[in-house]
Short mmCIF file of C-alpha atoms and ligand atoms in Angstrom, two decimals:
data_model
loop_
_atom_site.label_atom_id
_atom_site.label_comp_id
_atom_site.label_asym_id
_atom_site.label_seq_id
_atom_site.Cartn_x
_atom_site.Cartn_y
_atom_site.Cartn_z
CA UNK F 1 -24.53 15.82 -12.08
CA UNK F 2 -22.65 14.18 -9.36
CA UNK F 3 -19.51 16.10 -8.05
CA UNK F 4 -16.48 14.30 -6.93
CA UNK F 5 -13.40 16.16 -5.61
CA UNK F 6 -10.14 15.02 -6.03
CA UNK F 7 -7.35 16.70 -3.67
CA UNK F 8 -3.98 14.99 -3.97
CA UNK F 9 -4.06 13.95 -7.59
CA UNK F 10 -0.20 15.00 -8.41
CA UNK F 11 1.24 13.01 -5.36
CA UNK F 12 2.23 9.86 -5.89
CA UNK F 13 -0.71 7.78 -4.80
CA UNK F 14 -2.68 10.41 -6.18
CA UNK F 15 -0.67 9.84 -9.63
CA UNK F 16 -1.17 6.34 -10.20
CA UNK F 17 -4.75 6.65 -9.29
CA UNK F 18 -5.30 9.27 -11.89
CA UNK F 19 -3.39 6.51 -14.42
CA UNK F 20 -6.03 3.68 -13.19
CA UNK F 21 -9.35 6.18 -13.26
CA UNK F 22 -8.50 6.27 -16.62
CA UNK F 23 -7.65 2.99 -17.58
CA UNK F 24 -10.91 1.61 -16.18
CA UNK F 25 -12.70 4.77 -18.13
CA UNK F 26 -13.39 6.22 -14.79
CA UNK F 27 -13.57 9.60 -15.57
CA UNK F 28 -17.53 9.51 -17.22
CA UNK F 29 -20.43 9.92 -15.64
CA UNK F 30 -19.71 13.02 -12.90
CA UNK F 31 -18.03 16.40 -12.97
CA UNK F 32 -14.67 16.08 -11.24
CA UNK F 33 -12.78 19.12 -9.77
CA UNK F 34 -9.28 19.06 -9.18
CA UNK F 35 -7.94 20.82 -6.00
CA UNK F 36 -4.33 22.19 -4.95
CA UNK F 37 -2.88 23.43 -1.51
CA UNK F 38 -0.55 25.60 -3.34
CA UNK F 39 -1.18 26.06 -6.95
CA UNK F 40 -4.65 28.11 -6.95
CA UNK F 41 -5.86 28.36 -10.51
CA UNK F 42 -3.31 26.54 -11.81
CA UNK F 43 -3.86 23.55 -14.52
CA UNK F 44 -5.40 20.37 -13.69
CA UNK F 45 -4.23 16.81 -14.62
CA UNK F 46 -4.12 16.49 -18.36
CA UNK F 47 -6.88 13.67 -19.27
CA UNK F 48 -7.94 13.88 -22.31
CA UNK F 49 -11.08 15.64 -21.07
CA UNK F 50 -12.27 19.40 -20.17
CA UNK F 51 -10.54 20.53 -16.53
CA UNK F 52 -11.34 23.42 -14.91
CA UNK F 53 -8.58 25.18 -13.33
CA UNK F 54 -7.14 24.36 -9.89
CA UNK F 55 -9.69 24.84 -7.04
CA UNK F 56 -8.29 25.76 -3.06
CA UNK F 57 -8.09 22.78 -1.25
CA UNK F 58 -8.85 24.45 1.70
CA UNK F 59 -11.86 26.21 0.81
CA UNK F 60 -14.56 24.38 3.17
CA UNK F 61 -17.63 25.73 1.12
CA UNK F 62 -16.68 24.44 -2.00
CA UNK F 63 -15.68 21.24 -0.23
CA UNK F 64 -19.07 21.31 1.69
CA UNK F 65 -21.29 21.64 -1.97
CA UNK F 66 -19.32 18.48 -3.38
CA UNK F 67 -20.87 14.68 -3.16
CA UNK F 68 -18.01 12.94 -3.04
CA UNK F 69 -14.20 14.02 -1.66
CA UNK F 70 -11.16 11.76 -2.07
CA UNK F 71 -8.12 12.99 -0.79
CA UNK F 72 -4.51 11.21 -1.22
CA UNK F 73 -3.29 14.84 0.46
CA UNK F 74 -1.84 13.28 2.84
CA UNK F 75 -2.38 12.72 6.75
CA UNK F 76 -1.80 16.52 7.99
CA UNK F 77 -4.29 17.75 5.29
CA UNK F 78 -6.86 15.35 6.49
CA UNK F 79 -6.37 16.02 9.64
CA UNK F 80 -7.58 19.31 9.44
CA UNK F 81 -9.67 19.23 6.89
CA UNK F 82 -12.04 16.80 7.55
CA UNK F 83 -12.96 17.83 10.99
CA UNK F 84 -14.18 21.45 9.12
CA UNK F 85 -16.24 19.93 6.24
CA UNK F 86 -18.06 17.55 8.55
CA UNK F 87 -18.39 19.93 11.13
CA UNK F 88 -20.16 22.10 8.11
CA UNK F 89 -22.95 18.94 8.73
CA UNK F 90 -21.46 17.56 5.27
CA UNK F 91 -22.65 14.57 4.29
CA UNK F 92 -20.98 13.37 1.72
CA UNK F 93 -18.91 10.30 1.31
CA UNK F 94 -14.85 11.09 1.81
CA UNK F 95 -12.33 8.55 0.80
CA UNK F 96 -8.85 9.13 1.61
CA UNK F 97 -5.54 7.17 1.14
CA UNK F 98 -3.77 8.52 4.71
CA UNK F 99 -3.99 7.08 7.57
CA UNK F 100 -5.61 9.34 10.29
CA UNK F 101 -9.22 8.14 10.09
CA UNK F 102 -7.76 4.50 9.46
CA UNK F 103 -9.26 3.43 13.04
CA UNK F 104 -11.81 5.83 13.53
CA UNK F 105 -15.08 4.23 15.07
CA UNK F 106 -17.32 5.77 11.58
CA UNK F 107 -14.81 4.49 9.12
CA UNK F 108 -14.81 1.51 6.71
CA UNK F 109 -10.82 -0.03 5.49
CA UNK F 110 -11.44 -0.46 1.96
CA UNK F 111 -9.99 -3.60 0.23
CA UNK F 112 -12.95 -4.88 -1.85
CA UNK F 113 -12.21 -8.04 -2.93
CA UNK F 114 -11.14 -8.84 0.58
CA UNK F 115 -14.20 -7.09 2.39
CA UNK F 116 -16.90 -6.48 0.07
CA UNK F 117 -19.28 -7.41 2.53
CA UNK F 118 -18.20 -5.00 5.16
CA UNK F 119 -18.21 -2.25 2.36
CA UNK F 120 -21.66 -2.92 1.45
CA UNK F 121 -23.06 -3.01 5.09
CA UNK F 122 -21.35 -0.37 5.43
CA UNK F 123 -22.78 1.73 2.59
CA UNK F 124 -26.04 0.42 3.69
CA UNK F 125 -26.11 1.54 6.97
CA UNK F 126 -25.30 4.98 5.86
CA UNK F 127 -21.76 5.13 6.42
CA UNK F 128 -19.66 7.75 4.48
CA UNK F 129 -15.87 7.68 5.30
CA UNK F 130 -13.69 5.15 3.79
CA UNK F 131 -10.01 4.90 3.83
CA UNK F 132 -7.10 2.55 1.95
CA UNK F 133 -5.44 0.32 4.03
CA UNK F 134 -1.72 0.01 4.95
CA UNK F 135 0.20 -1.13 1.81
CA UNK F 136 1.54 -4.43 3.48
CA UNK F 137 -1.16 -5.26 5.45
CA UNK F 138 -3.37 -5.37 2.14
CA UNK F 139 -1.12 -6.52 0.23
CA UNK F 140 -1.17 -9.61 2.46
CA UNK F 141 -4.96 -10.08 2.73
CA UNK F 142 -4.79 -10.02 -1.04
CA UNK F 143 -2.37 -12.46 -1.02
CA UNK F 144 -3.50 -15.05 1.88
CA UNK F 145 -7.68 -13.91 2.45
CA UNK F 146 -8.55 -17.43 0.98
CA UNK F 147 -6.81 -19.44 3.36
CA UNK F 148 -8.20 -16.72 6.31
CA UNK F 149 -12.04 -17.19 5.37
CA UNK F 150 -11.42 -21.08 5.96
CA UNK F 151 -11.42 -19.80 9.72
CA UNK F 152 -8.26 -22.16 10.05
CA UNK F 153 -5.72 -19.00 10.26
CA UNK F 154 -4.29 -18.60 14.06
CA UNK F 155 -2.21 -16.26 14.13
CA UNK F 156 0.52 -14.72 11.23
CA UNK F 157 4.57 -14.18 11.75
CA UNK F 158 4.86 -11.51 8.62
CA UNK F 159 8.52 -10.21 8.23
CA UNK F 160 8.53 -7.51 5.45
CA UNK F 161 10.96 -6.21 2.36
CA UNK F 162 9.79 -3.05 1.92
CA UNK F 163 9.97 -0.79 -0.92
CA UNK F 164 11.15 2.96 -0.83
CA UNK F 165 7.96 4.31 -2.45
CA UNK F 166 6.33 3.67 0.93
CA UNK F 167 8.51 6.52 1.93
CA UNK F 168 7.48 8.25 -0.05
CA UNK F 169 8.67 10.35 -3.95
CA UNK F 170 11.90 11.85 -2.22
CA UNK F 171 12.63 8.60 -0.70
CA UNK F 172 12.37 6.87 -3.94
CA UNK F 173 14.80 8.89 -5.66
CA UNK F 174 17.48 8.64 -2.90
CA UNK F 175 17.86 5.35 -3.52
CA UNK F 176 18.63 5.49 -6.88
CA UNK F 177 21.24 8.65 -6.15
CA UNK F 178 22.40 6.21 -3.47
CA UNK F 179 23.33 3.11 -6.40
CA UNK F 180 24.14 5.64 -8.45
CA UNK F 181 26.92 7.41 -5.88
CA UNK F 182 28.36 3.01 -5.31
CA UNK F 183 27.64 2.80 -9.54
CA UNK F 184 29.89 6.10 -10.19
CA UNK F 185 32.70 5.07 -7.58
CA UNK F 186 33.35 1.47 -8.66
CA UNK F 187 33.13 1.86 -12.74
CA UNK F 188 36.73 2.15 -12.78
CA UNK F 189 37.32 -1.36 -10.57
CA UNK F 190 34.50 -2.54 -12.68
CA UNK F 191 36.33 -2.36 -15.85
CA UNK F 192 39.30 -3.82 -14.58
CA UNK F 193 38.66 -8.00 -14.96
CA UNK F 194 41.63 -7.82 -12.32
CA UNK F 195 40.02 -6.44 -9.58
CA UNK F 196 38.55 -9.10 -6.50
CA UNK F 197 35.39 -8.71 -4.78
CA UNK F 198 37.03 -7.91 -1.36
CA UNK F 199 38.73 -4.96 -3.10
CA UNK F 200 35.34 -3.55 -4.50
CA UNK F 201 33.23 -3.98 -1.00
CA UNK F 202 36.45 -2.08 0.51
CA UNK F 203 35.63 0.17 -2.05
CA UNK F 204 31.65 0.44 -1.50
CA UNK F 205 31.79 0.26 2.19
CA UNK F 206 34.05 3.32 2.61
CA UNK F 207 31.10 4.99 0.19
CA UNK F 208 28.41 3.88 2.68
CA UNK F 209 29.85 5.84 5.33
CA UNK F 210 30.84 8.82 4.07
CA UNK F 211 29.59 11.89 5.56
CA UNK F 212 28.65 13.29 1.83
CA UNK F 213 26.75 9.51 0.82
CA UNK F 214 22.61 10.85 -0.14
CA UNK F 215 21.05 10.09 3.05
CA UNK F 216 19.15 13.07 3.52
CA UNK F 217 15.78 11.29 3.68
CA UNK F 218 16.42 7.91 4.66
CA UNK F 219 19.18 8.81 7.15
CA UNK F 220 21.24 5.76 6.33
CA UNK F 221 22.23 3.91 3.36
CA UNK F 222 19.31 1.96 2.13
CA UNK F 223 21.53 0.80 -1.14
CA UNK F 224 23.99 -1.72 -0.48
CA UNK F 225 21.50 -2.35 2.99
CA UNK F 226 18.75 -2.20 4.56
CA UNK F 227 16.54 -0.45 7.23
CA UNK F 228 14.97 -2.43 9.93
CA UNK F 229 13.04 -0.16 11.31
CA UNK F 230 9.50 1.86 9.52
CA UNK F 231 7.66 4.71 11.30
CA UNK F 232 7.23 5.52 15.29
CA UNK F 233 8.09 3.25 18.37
CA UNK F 234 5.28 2.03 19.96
CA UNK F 235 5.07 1.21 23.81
CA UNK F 236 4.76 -2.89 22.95
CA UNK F 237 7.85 -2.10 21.50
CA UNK F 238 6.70 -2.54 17.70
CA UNK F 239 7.16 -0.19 15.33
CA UNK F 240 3.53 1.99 14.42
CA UNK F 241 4.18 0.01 10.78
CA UNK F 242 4.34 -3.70 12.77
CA UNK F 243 1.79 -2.08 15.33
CA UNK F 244 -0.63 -1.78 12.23
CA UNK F 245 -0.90 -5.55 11.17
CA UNK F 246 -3.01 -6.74 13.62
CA UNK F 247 -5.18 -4.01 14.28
CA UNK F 248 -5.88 -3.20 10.87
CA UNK F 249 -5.84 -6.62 9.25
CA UNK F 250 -9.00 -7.18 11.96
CA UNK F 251 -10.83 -4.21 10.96
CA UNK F 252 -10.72 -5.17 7.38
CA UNK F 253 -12.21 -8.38 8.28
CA UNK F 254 -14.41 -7.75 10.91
CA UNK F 255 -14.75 -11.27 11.63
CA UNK F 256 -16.21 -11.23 14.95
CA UNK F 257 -11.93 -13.28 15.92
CA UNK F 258 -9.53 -11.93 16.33
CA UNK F 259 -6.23 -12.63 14.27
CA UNK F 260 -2.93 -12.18 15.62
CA UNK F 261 -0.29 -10.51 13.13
CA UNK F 262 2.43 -9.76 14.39
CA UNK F 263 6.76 -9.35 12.82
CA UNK F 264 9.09 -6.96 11.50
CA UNK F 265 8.84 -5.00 9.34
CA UNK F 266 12.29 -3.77 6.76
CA UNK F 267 12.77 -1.45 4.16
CA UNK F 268 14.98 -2.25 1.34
CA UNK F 269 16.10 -1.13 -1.65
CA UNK F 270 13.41 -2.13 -3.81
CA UNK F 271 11.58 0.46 -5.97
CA UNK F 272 7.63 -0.10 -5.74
CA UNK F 273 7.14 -3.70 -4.63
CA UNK F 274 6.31 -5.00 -0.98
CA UNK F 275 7.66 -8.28 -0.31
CA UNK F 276 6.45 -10.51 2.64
CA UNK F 277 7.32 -14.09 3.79
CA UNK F 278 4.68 -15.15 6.37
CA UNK F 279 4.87 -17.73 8.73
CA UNK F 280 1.00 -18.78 9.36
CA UNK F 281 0.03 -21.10 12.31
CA UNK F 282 -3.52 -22.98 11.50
CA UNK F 283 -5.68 -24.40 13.67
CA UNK F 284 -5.35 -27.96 11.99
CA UNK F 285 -3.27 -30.73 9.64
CA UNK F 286 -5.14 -29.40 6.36
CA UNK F 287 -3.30 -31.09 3.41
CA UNK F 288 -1.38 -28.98 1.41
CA UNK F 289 -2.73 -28.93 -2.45
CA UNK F 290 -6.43 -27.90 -0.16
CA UNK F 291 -4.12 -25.33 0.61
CA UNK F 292 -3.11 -23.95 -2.80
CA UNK F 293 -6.53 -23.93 -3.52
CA UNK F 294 -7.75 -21.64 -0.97
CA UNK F 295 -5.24 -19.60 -2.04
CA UNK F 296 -5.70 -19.07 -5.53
CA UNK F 297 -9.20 -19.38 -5.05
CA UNK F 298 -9.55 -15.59 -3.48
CA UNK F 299 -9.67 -13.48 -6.36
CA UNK F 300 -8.24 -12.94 -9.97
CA UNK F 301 -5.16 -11.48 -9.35
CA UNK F 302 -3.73 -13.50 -6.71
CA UNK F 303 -1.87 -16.69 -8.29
CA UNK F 304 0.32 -19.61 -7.07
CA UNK F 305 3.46 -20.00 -8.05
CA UNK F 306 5.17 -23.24 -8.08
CA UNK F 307 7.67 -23.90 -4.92
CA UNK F 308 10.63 -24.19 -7.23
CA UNK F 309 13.50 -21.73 -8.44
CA UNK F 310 12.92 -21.38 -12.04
CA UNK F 311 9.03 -20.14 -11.26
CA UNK F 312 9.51 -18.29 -8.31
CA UNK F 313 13.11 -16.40 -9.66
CA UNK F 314 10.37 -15.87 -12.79
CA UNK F 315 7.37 -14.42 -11.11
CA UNK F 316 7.87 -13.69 -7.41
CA UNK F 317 10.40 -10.53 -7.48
CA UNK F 318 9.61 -7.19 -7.41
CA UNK F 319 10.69 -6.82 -10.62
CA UNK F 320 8.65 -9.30 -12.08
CA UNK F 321 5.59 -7.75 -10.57
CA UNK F 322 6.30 -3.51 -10.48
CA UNK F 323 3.67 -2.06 -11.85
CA UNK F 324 1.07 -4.25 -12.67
CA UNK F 325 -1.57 -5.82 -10.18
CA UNK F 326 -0.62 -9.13 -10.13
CA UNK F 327 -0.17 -10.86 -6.55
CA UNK F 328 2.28 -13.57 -6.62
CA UNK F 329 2.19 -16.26 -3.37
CA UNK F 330 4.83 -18.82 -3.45
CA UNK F 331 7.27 -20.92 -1.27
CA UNK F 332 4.28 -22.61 -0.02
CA UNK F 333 5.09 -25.40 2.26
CA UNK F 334 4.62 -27.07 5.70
CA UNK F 335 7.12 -25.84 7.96
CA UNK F 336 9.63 -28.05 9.88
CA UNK F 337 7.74 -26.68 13.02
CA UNK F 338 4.94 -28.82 12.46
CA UNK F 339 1.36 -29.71 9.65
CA UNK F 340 -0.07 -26.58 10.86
CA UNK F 341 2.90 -24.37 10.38
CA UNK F 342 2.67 -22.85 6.64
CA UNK F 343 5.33 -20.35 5.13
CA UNK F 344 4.24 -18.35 2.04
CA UNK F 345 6.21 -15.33 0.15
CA UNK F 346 4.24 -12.94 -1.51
CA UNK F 347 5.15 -9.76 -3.60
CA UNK F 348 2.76 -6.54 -4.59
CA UNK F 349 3.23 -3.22 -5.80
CA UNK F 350 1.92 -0.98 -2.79
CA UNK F 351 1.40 1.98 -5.30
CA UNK F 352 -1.56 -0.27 -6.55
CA UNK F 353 -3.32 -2.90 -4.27
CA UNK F 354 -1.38 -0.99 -1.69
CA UNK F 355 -2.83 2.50 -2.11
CA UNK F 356 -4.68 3.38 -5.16
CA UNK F 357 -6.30 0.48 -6.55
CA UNK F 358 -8.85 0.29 -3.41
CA UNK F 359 -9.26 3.71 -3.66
CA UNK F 360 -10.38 3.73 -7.10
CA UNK F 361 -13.10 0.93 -6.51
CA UNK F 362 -14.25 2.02 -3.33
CA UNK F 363 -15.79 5.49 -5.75
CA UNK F 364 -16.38 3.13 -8.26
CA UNK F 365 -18.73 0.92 -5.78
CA UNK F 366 -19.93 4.38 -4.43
CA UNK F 367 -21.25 5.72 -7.85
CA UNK F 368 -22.73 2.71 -8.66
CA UNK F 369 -25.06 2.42 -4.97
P1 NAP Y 1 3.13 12.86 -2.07
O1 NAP Y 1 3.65 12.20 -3.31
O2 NAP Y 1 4.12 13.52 -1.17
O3 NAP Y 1 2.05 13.94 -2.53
C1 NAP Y 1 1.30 14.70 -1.59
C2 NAP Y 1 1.14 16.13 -2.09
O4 NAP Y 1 2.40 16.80 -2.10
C3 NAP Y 1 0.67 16.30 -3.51
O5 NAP Y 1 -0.70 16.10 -3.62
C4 NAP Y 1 1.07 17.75 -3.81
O6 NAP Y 1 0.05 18.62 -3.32
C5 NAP Y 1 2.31 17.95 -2.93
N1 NAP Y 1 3.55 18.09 -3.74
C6 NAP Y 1 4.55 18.94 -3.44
N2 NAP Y 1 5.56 18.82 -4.32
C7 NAP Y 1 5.20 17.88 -5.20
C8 NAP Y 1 5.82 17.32 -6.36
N3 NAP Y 1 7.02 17.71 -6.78
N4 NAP Y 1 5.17 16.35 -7.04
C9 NAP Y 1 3.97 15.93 -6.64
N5 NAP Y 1 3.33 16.44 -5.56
C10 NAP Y 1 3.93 17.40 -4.83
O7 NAP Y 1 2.30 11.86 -1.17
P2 NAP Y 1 1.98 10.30 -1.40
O8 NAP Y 1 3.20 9.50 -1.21
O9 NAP Y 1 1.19 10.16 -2.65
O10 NAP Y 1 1.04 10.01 -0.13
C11 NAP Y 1 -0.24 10.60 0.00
C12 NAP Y 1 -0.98 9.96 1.15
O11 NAP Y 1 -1.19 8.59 0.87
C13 NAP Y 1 -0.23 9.98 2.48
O12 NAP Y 1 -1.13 10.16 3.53
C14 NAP Y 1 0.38 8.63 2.57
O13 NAP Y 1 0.63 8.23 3.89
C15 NAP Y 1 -0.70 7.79 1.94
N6 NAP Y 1 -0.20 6.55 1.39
C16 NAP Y 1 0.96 6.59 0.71
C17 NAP Y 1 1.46 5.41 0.20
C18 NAP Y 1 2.75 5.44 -0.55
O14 NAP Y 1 3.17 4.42 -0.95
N7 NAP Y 1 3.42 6.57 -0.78
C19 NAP Y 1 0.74 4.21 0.35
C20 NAP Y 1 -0.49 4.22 1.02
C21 NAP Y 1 -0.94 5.43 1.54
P3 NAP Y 1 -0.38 19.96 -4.12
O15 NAP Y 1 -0.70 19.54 -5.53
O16 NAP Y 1 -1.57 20.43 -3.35
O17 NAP Y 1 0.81 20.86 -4.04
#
């Protein structure tokens, strides 16, 4: 029977893609092992089904005997682990949720029902590494890869709203500690009907910059504001999470053009959820209900919501979307700029399309070759 490893299956990522696995009944059909980097022996994931206790994570041998690896260990892990196994002259497939082999010449970015044709090829031709994408940048291709396969796209402007999960677990709880510190110093004010707004931001603001306000993680307030600024600086002056846009949006594609993407990318203090508003330049005057079509056209979770308040204050929040794979695209309208200037906002929970979802069909596709 076919083995699959799974290393990283208590993290976060590696959470919600235990939660989808079985959903989709994805646990039939092969012998899974569960692997730790620090709890040896310990229990696996509770299922529903037989698991065998916790296997070493970095024992190469067992690693070497399995068919299939997927890791959501995280980018240090990979980094030296998959050198070993493939050094071992493994050969079988590895599917990880970091970035490190994101770029590498051998590797596929996974995003099936954006590049389902690359995957294929790709499994054709004997590739065997295959690797999520960065949550925003696949987040938009779910959102906007109808309008891109017209060939009409020049370039994108996408300015992110980040969510802390991107951070990561730690990340996620400071910002609630961080409402809950501004919660827990203005219930009094609250209370009182008497008290003005001025008086409560007085109040909030001298919170925010406290010395003993949770920033351990974050390093700032992200409650109450917000972060523009996500990962490394890069020498065009980008941030490594702007830097990504372009290059990765293109490998994705593989479309023989290339597609500028290029903004800024902000974290705020939303939970799960990835928000974008893109400015997209096409190539042409294409009328605008050809280009709700293309849109919704793409696949079945991406739907159009209706440029008004009362649908978008409905469906295109984080709120109305954490948790569930829907991808909302809305405020979709010819800019001021000019016919070929289009701005769309779009909303998606990067725990899902961003991370785990393509990770989970990538071994379903796998399995099934
Ligand atoms: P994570 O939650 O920090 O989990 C990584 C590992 O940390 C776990 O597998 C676990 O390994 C260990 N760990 C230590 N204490 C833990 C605790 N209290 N609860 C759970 N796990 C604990 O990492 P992640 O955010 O899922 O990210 C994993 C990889 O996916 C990273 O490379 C990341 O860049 C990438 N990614 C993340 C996101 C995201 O939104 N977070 C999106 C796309 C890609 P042991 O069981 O071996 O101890």
């Amino acid at each position: 029977m076919v083995q699959i490893g799974f290393i990283g299956w208590r993290g976060m990522v590696g959470s919600v893609l235990m939660e989808r696995m079985q959903a989709e009944n994805g646990f039939s059909g092969f012998e899974p092992i569960f692997f730790t980097t620090s709890n040896v022996g310990g229990q696996g994931p509770a299922l529903g089904i037989d698991v065998p206790p916790l296997q070493d994570a970095y024992d190469v041998k067992l690693l070497t005997s399995l068919d299939i690896i997927i890791s959501c260990q995280g980018g240090s892990y990979t980094k030296e682990i998959y050198p070993e196994v493939r050094k071992q002259g493994w050969q079988g497939y590895w599917i990880d949720a970091a970035s490190t082999l994101r770029m590498a010449e051998d590797s596929i970015i996974v995003l099936d029902p954006v590049n389902r044709t690359v995957i294929d090829n790709a499994v054709g031709s004997g590739i065997k590494t295959f690797v999520g994408g960065n949550c925003t940048v696949s987040l938009m291709l779910m959102a906007i890869s109808g309008l891109i396969e017209s060939g009409h796209v020049e370039w994108i402007s996408s300015m992110t709203y980040q969510a802390a999960s991107g951070a990561g677990a730690k990340h996620m709880k400071e910002l609630i500690s961080q409402m809950a510190a501004l919660g827990n110093i203005s219930t009094a004010l609250l209370k009182n009907p008497a008290t003005t707004a001025i008086a409560l931001d007085q109040v909030i603001t001298s919170e925010l910059r406290k010395d003993s306000f949770p920033t351990e993680n974050f390093s700032v307030p992200l409650a109450g504001s917000l972060i523009p600024w996500i990962d490394t600086l890069m020498e065009s002056g980008q941030t490594r999470e702007e830097w990504k846009g372009q290059v990765e949006t293109n490998k994705i594609l593989q479309t023989g053009k290339t597609i500028s993407v290029d903004g800024l990318c902000v974290r705020v203090g939303a939970m799960r959820c990835h928000s974008q508003g893109l400015t997209i330049k096409l190539d042409k005057d294409i009328p605008i209900e050809e280009i709700y079509q293309m849109i919704e056209g793409a696949n079945q979770w991406v739907h159009l919501v209706p440029n008004d308040k009362d649908s978008t204050l409905k469906y295109l929040t984080p709120s109305a979307v954490n948790g569930s794979l829907a991808i909302p695209v809305g405020r979709v309208r010819k800019m001021l700029m000019g016919p070929e200037y289009i701005s769309v906002f779009t909303v998606g929970d990067q725990l899902l399309w961003g991370a785990a979802e393509p990770l989970r069909r990538i071994l379903d596709i796998i399995r099934r070759k």
